[in-house]
Short mmCIF file of C-alpha atoms in Angstrom, two decimals:
data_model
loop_
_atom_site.label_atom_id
_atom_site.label_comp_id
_atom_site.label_asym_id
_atom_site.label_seq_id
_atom_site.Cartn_x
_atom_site.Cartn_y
_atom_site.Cartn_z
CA UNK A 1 -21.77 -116.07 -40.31
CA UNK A 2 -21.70 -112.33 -41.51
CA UNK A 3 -18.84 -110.17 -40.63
CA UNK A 4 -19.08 -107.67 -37.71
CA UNK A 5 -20.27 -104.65 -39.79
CA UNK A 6 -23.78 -106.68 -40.01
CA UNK A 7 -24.38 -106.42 -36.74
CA UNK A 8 -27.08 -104.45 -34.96
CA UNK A 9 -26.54 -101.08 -33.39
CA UNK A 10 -26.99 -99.52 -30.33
CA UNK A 11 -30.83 -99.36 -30.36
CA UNK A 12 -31.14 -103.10 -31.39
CA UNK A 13 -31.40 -101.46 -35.23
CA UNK A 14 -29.54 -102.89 -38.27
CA UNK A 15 -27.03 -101.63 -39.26
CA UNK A 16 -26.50 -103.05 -42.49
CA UNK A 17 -23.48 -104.32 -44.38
CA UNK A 18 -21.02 -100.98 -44.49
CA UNK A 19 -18.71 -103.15 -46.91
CA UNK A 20 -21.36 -102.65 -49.69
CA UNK A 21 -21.75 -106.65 -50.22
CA UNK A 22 -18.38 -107.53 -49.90
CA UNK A 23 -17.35 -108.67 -46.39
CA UNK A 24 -13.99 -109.89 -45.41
CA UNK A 25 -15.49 -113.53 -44.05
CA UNK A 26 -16.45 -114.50 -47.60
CA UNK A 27 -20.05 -114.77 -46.25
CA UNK A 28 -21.52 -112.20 -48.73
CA UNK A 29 -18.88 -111.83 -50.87
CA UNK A 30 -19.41 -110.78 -54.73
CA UNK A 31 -18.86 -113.65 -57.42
CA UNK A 32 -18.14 -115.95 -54.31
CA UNK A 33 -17.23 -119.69 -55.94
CA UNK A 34 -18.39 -122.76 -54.03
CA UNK A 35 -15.63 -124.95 -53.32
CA UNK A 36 -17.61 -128.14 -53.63
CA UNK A 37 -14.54 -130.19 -53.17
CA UNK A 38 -13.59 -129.09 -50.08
CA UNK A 39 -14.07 -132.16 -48.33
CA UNK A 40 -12.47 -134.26 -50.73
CA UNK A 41 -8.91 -135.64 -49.94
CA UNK A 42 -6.45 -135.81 -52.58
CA UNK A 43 -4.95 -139.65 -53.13
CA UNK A 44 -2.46 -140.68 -51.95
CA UNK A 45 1.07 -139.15 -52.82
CA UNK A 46 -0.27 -136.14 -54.65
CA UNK A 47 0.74 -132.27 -53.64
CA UNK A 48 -1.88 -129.83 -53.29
CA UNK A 49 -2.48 -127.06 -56.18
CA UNK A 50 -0.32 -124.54 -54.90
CA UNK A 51 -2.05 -121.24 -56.19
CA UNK A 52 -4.57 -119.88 -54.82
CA UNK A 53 -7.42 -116.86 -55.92
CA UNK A 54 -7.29 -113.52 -53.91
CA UNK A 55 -10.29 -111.12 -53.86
CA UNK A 56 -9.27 -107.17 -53.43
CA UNK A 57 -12.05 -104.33 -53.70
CA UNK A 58 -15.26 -105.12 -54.96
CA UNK A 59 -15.00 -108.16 -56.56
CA UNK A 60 -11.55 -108.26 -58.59
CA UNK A 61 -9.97 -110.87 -57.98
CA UNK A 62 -6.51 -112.75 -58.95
CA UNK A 63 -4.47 -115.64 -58.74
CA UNK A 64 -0.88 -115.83 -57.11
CA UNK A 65 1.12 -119.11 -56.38
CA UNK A 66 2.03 -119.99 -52.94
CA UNK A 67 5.59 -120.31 -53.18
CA UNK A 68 6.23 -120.31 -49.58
CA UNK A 69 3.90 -123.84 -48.90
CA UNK A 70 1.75 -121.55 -46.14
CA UNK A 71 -1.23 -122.67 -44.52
CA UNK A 72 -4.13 -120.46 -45.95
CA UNK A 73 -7.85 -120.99 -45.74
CA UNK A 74 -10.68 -119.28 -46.99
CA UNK A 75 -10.60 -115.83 -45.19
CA UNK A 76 -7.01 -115.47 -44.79
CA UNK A 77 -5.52 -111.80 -45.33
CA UNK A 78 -2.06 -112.32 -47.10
CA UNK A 79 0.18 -109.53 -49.11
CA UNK A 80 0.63 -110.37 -52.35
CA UNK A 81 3.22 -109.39 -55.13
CA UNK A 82 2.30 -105.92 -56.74
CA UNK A 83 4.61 -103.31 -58.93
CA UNK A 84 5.52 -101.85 -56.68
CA UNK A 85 5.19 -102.45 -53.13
CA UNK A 86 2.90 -105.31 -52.19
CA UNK A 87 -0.61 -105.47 -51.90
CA UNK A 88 -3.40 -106.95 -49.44
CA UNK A 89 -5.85 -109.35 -50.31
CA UNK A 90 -8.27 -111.83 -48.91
CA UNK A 91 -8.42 -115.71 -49.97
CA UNK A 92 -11.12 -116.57 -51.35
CA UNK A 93 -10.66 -120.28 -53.39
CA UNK A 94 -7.77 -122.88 -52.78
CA UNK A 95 -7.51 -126.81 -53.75
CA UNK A 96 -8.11 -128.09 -56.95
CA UNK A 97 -10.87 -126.15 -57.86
CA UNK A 98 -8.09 -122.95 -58.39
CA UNK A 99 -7.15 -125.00 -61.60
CA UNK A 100 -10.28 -125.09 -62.84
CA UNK A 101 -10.84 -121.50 -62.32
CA UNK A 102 -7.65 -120.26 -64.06
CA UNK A 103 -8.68 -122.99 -67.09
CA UNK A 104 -11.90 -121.27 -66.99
CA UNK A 105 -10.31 -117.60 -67.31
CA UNK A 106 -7.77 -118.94 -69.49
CA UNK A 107 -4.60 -118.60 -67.04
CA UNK A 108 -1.93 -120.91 -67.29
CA UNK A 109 -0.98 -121.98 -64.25
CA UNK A 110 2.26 -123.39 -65.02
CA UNK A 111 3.25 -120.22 -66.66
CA UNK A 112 4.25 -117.16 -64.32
CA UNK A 113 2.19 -116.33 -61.72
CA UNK A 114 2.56 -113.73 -59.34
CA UNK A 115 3.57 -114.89 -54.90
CA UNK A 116 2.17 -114.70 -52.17
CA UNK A 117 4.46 -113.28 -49.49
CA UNK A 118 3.35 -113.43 -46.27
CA UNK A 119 0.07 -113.64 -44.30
CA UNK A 120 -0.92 -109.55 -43.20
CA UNK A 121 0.40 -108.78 -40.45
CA UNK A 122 -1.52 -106.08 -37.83
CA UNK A 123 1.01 -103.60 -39.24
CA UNK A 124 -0.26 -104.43 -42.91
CA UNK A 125 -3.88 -104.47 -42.22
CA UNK A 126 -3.86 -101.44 -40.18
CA UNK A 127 -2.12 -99.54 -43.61
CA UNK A 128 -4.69 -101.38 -45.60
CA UNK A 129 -7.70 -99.84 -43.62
CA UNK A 130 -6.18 -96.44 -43.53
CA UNK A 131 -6.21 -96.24 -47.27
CA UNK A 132 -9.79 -97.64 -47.72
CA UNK A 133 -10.74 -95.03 -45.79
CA UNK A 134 -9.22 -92.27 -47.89
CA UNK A 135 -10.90 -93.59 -51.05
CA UNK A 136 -14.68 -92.16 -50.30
CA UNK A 137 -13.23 -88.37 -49.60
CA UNK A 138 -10.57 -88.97 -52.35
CA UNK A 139 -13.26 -89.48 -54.74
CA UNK A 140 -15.38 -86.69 -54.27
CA UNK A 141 -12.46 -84.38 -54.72
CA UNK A 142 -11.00 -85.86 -57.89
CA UNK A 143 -14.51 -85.13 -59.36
CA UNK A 144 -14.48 -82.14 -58.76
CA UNK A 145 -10.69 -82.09 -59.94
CA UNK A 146 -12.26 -83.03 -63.16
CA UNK A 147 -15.26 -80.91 -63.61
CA UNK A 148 -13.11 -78.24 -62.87
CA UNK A 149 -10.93 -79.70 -66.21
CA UNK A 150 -13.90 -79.68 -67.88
CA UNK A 151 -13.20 -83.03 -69.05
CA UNK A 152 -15.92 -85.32 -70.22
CA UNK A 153 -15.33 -88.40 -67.97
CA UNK A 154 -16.72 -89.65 -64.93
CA UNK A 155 -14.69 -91.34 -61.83
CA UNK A 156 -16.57 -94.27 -60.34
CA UNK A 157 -14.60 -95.80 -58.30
CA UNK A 158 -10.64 -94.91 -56.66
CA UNK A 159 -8.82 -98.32 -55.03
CA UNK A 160 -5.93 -98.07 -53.20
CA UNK A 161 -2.84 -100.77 -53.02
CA UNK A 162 -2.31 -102.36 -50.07
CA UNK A 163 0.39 -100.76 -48.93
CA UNK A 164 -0.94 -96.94 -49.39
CA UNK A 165 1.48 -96.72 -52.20
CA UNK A 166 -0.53 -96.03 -55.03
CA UNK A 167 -4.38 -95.41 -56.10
CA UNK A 168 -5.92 -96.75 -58.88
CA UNK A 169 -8.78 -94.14 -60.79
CA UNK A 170 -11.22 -96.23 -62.67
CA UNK A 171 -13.31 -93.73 -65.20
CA UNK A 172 -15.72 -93.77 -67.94
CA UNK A 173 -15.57 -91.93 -70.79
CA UNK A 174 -17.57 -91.54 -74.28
CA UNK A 175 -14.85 -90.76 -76.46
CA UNK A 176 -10.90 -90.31 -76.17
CA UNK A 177 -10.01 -88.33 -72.77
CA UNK A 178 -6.58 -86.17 -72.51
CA UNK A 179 -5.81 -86.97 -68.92
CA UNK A 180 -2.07 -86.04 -68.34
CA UNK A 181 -3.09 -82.34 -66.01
CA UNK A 182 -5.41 -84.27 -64.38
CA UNK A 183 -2.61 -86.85 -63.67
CA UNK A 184 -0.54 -84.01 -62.42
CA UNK A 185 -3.21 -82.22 -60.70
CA UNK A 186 -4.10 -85.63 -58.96
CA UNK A 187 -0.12 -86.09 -57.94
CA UNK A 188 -0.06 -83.11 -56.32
CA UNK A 189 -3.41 -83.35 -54.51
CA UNK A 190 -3.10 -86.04 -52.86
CA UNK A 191 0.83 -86.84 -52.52
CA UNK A 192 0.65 -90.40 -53.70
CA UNK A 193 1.03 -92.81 -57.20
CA UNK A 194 -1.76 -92.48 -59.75
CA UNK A 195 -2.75 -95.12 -62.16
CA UNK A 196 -5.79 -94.22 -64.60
CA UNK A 197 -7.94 -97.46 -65.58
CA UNK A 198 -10.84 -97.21 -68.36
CA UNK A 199 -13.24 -99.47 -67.73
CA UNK A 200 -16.62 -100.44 -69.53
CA UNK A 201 -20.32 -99.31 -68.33
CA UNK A 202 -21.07 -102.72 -67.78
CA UNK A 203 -18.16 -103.05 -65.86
CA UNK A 204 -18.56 -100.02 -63.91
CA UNK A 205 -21.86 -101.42 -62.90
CA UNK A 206 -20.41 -104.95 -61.81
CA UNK A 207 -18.01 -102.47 -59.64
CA UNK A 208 -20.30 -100.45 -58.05
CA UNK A 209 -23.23 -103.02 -57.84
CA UNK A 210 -26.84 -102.16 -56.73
CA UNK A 211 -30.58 -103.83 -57.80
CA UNK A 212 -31.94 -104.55 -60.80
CA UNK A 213 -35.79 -104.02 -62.02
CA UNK A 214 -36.49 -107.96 -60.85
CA UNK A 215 -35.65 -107.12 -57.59
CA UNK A 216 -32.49 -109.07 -57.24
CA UNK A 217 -29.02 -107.82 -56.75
CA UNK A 218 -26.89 -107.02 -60.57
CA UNK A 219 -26.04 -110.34 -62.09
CA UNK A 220 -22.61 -108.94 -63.39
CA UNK A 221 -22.00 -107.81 -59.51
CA UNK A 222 -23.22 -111.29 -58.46
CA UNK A 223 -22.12 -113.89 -60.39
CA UNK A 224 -21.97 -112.94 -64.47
CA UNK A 225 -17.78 -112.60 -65.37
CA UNK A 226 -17.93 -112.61 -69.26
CA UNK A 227 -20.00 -109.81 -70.81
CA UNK A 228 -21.52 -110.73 -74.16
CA UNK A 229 -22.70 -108.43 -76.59
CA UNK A 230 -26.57 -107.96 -76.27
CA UNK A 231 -28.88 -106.07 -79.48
CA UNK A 232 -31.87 -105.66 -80.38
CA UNK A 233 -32.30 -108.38 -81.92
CA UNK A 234 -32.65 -110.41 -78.89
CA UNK A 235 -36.13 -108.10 -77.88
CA UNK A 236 -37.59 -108.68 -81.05
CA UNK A 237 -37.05 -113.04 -81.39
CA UNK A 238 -38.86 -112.69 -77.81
CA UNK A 239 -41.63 -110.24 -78.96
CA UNK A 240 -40.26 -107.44 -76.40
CA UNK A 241 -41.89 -103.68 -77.50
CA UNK A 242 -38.51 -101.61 -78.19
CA UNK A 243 -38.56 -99.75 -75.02
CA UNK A 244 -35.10 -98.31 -74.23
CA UNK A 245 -36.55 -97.59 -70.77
CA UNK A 246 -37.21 -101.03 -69.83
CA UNK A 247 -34.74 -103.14 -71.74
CA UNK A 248 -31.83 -101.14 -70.35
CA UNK A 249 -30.04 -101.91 -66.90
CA UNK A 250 -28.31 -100.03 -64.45
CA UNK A 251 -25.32 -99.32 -66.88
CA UNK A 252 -27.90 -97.95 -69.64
CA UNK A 253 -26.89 -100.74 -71.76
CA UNK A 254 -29.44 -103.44 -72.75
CA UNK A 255 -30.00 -106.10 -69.97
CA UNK A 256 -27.34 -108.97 -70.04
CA UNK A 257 -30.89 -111.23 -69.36
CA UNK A 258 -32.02 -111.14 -72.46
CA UNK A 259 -29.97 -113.27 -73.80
CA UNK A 260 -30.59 -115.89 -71.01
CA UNK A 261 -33.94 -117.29 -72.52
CA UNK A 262 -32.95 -116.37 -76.40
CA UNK A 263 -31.69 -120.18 -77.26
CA UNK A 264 -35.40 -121.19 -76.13
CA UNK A 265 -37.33 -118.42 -78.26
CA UNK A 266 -35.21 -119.17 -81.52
CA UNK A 267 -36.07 -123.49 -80.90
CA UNK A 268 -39.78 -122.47 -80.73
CA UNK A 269 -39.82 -120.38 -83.54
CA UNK A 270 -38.48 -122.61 -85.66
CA UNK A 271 -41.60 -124.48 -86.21
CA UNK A 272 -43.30 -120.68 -86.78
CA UNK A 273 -43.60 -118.71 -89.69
CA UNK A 274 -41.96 -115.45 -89.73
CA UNK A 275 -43.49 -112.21 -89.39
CA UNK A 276 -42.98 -111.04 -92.54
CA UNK A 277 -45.65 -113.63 -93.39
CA UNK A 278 -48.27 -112.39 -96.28
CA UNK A 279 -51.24 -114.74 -97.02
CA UNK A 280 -53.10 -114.39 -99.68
CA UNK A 281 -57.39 -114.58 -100.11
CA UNK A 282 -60.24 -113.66 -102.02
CA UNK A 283 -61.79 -111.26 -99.73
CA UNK A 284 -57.51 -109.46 -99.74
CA UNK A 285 -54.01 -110.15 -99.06
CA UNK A 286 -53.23 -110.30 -95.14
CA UNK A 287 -49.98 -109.28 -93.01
CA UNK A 288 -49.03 -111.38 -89.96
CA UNK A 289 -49.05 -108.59 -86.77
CA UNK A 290 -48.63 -110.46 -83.82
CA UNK A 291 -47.12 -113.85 -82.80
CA UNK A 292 -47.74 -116.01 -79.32
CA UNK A 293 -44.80 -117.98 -79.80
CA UNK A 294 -45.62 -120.86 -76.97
CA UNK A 295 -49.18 -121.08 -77.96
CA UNK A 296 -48.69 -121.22 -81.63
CA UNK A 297 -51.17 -118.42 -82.62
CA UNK A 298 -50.42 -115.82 -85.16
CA UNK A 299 -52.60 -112.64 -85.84
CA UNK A 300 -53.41 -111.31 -88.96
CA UNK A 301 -54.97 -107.91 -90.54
CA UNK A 302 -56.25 -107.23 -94.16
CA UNK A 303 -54.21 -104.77 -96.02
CA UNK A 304 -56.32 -101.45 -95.51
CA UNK A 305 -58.24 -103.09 -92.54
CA UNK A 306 -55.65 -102.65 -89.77
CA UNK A 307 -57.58 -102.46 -87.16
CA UNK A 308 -59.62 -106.04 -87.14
CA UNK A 309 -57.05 -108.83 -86.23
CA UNK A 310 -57.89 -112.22 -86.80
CA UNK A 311 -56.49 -114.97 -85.00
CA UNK A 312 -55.18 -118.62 -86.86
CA UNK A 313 -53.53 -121.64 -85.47
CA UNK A 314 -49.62 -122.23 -86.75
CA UNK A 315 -51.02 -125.36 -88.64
CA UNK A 316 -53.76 -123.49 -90.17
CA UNK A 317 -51.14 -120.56 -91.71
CA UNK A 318 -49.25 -123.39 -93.21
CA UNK A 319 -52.18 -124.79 -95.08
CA UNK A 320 -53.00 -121.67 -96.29
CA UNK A 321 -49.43 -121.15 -97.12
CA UNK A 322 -49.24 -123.90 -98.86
CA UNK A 323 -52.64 -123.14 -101.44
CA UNK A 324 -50.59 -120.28 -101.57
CA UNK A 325 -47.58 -121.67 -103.14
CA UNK A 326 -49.96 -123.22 -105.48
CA UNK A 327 -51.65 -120.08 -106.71
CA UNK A 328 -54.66 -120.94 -104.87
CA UNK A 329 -56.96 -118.61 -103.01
CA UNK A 330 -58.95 -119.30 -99.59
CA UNK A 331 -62.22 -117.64 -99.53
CA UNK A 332 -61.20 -115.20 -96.19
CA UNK A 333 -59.01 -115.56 -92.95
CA UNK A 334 -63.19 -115.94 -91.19
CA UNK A 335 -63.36 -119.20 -92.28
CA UNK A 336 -60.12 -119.79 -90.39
CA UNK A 337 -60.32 -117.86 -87.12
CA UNK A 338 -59.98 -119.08 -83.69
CA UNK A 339 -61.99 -117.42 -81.04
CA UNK A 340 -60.06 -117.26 -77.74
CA UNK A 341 -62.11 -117.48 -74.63
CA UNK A 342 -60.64 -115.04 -72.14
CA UNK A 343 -60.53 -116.46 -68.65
CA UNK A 344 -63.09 -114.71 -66.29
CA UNK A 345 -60.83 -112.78 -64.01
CA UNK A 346 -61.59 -114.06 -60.20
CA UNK A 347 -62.14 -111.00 -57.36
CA UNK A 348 -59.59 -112.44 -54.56
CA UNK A 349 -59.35 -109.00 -52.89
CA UNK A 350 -60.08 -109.20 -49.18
CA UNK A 351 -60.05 -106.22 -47.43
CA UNK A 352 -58.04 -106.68 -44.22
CA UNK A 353 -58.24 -103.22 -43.14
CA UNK A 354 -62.14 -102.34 -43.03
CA UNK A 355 -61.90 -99.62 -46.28
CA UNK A 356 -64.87 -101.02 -48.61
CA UNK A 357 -64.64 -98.26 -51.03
CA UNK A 358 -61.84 -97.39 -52.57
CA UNK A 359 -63.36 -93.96 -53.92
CA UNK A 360 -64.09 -93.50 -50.14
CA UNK A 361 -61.70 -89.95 -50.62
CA UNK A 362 -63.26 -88.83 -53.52
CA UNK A 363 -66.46 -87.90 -51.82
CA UNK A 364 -66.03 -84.77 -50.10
CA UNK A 365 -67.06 -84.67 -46.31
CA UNK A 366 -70.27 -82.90 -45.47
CA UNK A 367 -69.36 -79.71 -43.46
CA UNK A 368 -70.89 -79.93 -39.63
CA UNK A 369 -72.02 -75.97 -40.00
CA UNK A 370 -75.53 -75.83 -40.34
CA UNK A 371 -75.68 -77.95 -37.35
CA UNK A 372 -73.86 -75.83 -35.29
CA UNK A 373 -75.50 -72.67 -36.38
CA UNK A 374 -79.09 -74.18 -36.09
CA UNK A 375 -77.75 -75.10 -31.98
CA UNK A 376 -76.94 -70.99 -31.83
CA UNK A 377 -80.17 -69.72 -33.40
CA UNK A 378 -83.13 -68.31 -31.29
CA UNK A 379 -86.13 -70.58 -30.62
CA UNK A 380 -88.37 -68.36 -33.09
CA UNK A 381 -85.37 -67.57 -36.10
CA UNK A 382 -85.43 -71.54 -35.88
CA UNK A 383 -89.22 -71.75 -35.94
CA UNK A 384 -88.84 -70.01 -39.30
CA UNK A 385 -86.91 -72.95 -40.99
CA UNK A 386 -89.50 -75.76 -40.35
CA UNK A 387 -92.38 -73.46 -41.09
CA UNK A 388 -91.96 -70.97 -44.02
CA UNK A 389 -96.03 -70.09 -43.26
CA UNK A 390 -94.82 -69.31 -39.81
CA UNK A 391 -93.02 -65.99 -40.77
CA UNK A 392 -95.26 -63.23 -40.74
CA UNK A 393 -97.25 -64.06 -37.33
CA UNK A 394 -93.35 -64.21 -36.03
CA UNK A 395 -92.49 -60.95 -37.17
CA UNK A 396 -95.64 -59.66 -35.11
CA UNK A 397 -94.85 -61.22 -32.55
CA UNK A 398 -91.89 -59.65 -32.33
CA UNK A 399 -93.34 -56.05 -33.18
CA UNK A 400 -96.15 -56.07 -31.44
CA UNK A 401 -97.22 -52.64 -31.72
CA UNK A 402 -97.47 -53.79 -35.72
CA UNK A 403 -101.33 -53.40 -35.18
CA UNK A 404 -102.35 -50.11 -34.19
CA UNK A 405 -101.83 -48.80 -37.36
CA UNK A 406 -104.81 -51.23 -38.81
CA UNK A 407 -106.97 -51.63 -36.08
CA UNK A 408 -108.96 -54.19 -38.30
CA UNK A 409 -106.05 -56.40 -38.94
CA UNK A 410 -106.31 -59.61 -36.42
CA UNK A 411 -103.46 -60.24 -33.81
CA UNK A 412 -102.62 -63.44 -33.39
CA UNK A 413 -102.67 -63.22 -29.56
CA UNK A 414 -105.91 -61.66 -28.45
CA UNK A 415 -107.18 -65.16 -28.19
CA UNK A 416 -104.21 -65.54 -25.57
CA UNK A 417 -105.18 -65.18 -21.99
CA UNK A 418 -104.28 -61.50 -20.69
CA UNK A 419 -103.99 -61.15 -17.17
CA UNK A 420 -104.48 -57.48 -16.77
CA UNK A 421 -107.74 -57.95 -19.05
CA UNK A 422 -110.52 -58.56 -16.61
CA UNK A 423 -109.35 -55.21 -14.90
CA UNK A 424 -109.42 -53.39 -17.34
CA UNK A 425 -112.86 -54.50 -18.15
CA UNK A 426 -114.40 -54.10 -14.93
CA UNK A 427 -113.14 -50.65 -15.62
CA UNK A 428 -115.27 -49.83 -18.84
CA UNK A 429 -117.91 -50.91 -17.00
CA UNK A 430 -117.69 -48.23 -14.10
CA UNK A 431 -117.46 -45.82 -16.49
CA UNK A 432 -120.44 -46.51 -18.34
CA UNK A 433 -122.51 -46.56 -14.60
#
C-alpha cells in the first residue's frame, strides 16, 4: 500500500509520488531490504536483536540500538541520537536480519552504537516537516550563494536534522574548494547550523536518483551500496565501441553495469585467442579485427587488404596457429573461411492504423485550382481548352463585325438560320420589280 502522496487528485489524475521514491510506509522506499525472516520466531529463551536500521532522506540510512526495549515495527517514526539535538527517522529493518546488515557494512554491533530515544511525537514530526520543506527554496538560494562566490562546486542536495537544528550541504567539486565565506555567508542567510559534506558523482546520483538508458530506475538509487571502480577495460573484454556517450550514466562516470556480465566475458574468452592475434600464410600475414565471443568466430584482414574480412572458426585459428609455431605456412585464410548465412529478415509490420505508405507525406498534394477556375470560366474561354482548333472561329464569334473588312472571307454562321433573312430578301426582290 503506497503512502497518501500516490494518490489521485481532484480530477481522478495521478498525482504521482511527491516524496521522489521514498515514501514514509516503506512501500517504495530506496534500497528497501526484505526481511525474509519476519515470520520466524526466535527459540525459546532468546532476546530479540535490539538495534534496529533507520532510513532519513533519500536513502541514508543507520543503525541505533534500542536501549529503551520499545515496540517498533517497520514504519515507525522514532528520534534518534544526533550531535546535537536529535534527529527523526523512519524504521526500516528490525530482528535478526539487523545483524546481518551491520556484518554486511562492517558495523560492530556490540561496539557503540548510537539510541533510539523515543517514538516522534506530533510535536517532532510537525518540526520534521517544517524543515523538509525549507530544503527545496534553501537550495536554490545557496546556489546562487555560490555562483555569486564564484566557486567551482555544485550543491545537490541540502538535508535538514530532525529537529530544525542544523542543515547538512552535500556538494561536488573537481578539485579542492575554499568554503569558509560561503560557510559564513550560509550562517547568516539562513539563521541555522551548517555542515558541508563532499560526496562522490556516483553518490550524488544514488542521492538524487532518476532513470537510466535501460529504462529502469538507477541501480545505485535502487539497490547497488558499494561502488566499485569501473574502466575501460571492462568495454573492451565485452567488445563495447569506446563511446563515452553511451557507456557513461547519469553521474558521467562509466556505467556500474558493466561490470555485472564481465566474470562471464573473461570465462569465454579464455578458450579464445587474443586480438592481438597475427597468422601467418603464403598469400600474407593476417591481423585478427573482430571477435564474436559466444559464437567462437574471429575475423581476419591481410596486412594492406583492410577492407576484405574473412571469417574462421576458434578451432580453425588454433590449427593454423599451431603450423605457425612450427614455421609452417597455410596456403591463404580462403581455404579456411566460413560463410555465414544471414537470416532472411521476416516483414511482421501490420498496419493498424490504415497508412500503407510511409512516404505518403513526401508527395506533395495536387492543388484544387484549375478546377475551380475551369467552374468560373465562360462557356466559350472553356471551349478553347478542349479544342485548340476551336480558337479563331471563337474569336469571330465574338467580333462579329471581323468580316466586313474581307468580304470574301467565310463566316462561320451564315449557314445559321437568320430570322430577319427572308425579309430582307423579299425586299431585294421588290426592288428589282
Amino acid at each position: 500500500m503506497a503512502c497518501t502522496s500516490c494518490s489521485t487528485s481532484d480530477g481522478g489524475a495521478p498525482k504521482g509520488c511527491k516524496n521522489n521514491g521514498t515514501c514514509g510506509t516503506d512501500s517504495c522506499n530506496k534500497l528497501t531490504v526484505f526481511d525474509w525472516l519476519s515470520n520466524m520466531t526466535l527459540p525459546g529463551g532468546q532476546a530479540p536483536f535490539d538495534c534496529v536500521e533507520v532510513r532519513f532522506k533519500n536513502g541514508r540510512k543507520e543503525f541505533y540500538r534500542n536501549a529503551e526495549k520499545l515496540t517498533l515495527s517497520i514504519g515507525d517514526i522514532v528520534a534518534t541520537e544526533a550531535s546535537p539535538g536529535h534527529d527523526v527517522g523512519i524504521v526500516t529493518l528490525t530482528g535478526e536480519l539487523v545483524k546481518v546488515q551491520m556484518k554486511k557494512k562492517a558495523v560492530n554491533h556490540e561496539g557503540e552504537v548510537a539510541k533510539i530515544y523515543r517514538k516522534a511525537s506530533q510535536k517532532d514530526i510537525d518540526i520534521w516537516s517544517t524543515a523538509r520543506d525549507k530544503e527545496e527554496p534553501m537550495k536554490v538560494r545557496a546556489r546562487e550563494i555560490a555562483i555569486g562566490l564564484k566557486l567551482q562546486m555544485k550543491i545537490s542536495d541540502i538535508e535538514f536534522q530532525g529537529d530544525g537544528s542544523k542543515a547538512t550541504f552535500y556538494y561536488t567539486a573537481e578539485d579542492r574548494v575554499d568554503f569558509r565565506q560561503l560557510i559564513r555567508d550560509f550562517a547568516s542567510a539562513f539563521s541555522t547550523r551548517v555542515e558541508m559534506k563532499q560526496v562522490g558523482f556516483r553518490q550524488e546520483a544514488a542521492r538524487l536518483g532518476g532513470i537510466g538508458s535501460c529504462g529502469r530506475e538507477l541501480c545505485c538509487s535502487t539497490w547497488l551500496t558499494d561502488f566499485r571502480s569501473v574502466n575501460t577495460s571492462a568495454a573492451r573484454y565485452q567488445q563495447l565501441s569506446l563511446n563515452p556517450q553511451k557507456l557513461a550514466g547519469q553521474c558521467g562516470k562509466l556505467k556500474c553495469c558493466l561490470n555485472y556480465e564481465l566474470d562471464t566475458y573473461m570465462d569465454a574468452l579464455k578458450d579464445i585467442p587474443d586480438m592481438e592475434t597475427k597468422l601467418s600464410t603464403e598469400k600474407g600475414d593476417a591481423i585478427c579485427q573482430k571477435i564474436d565471443i559466444f559464437k567462437g568466430l574471429m575475423w581476419f584482414a591481410y596486412i594492406g587488404n583492410f577492407a576484405q574480412w574473412h571469417i574462421l572458426k576458434v578451432a580453425q585459428v588454433k590449427e593454423i596457429m599451431a603450423q605457425n609455431k612450427e614455421k609452417i605456412k597455410v596456403s591463404a585464410l580462403e581455404d579456411f573461411a566460413v560463410e555465414i548465412e544471414k537470416p532472411a529478415v521476416e516483414k511482421t509490420f501490420q498496419n493498424a492504423m490504415g497508412q500503407d505508405s510511409l512516404t505518403r507525406f513526401d508527395q506533395p498534394k495536387k492543388s484544387n485550382n484549375n478546377k475551380k477556375s475551369n467552374k468560373n470560366r465562360r462557356p466559350e474561354v472553356a471551349g478553347k481548352d478542349k479544342n485548340p482548333n476551336a480558337g479563331p472561329k471563337i474569336i469571330q464569334k465574338i467580333t462579329p463585325n471581323s468580316n466586313q473588312n474581307n468580304p470574301n472571307q467565310s463566316n462561320p454562321t451564315q449557314n445559321k438560320p437568320n430570322p430577319n433573312g427572308p425579309k430582307i430578301r423579299n425586299e431585294k426582290k421588290d426592288s428589282n420589280k
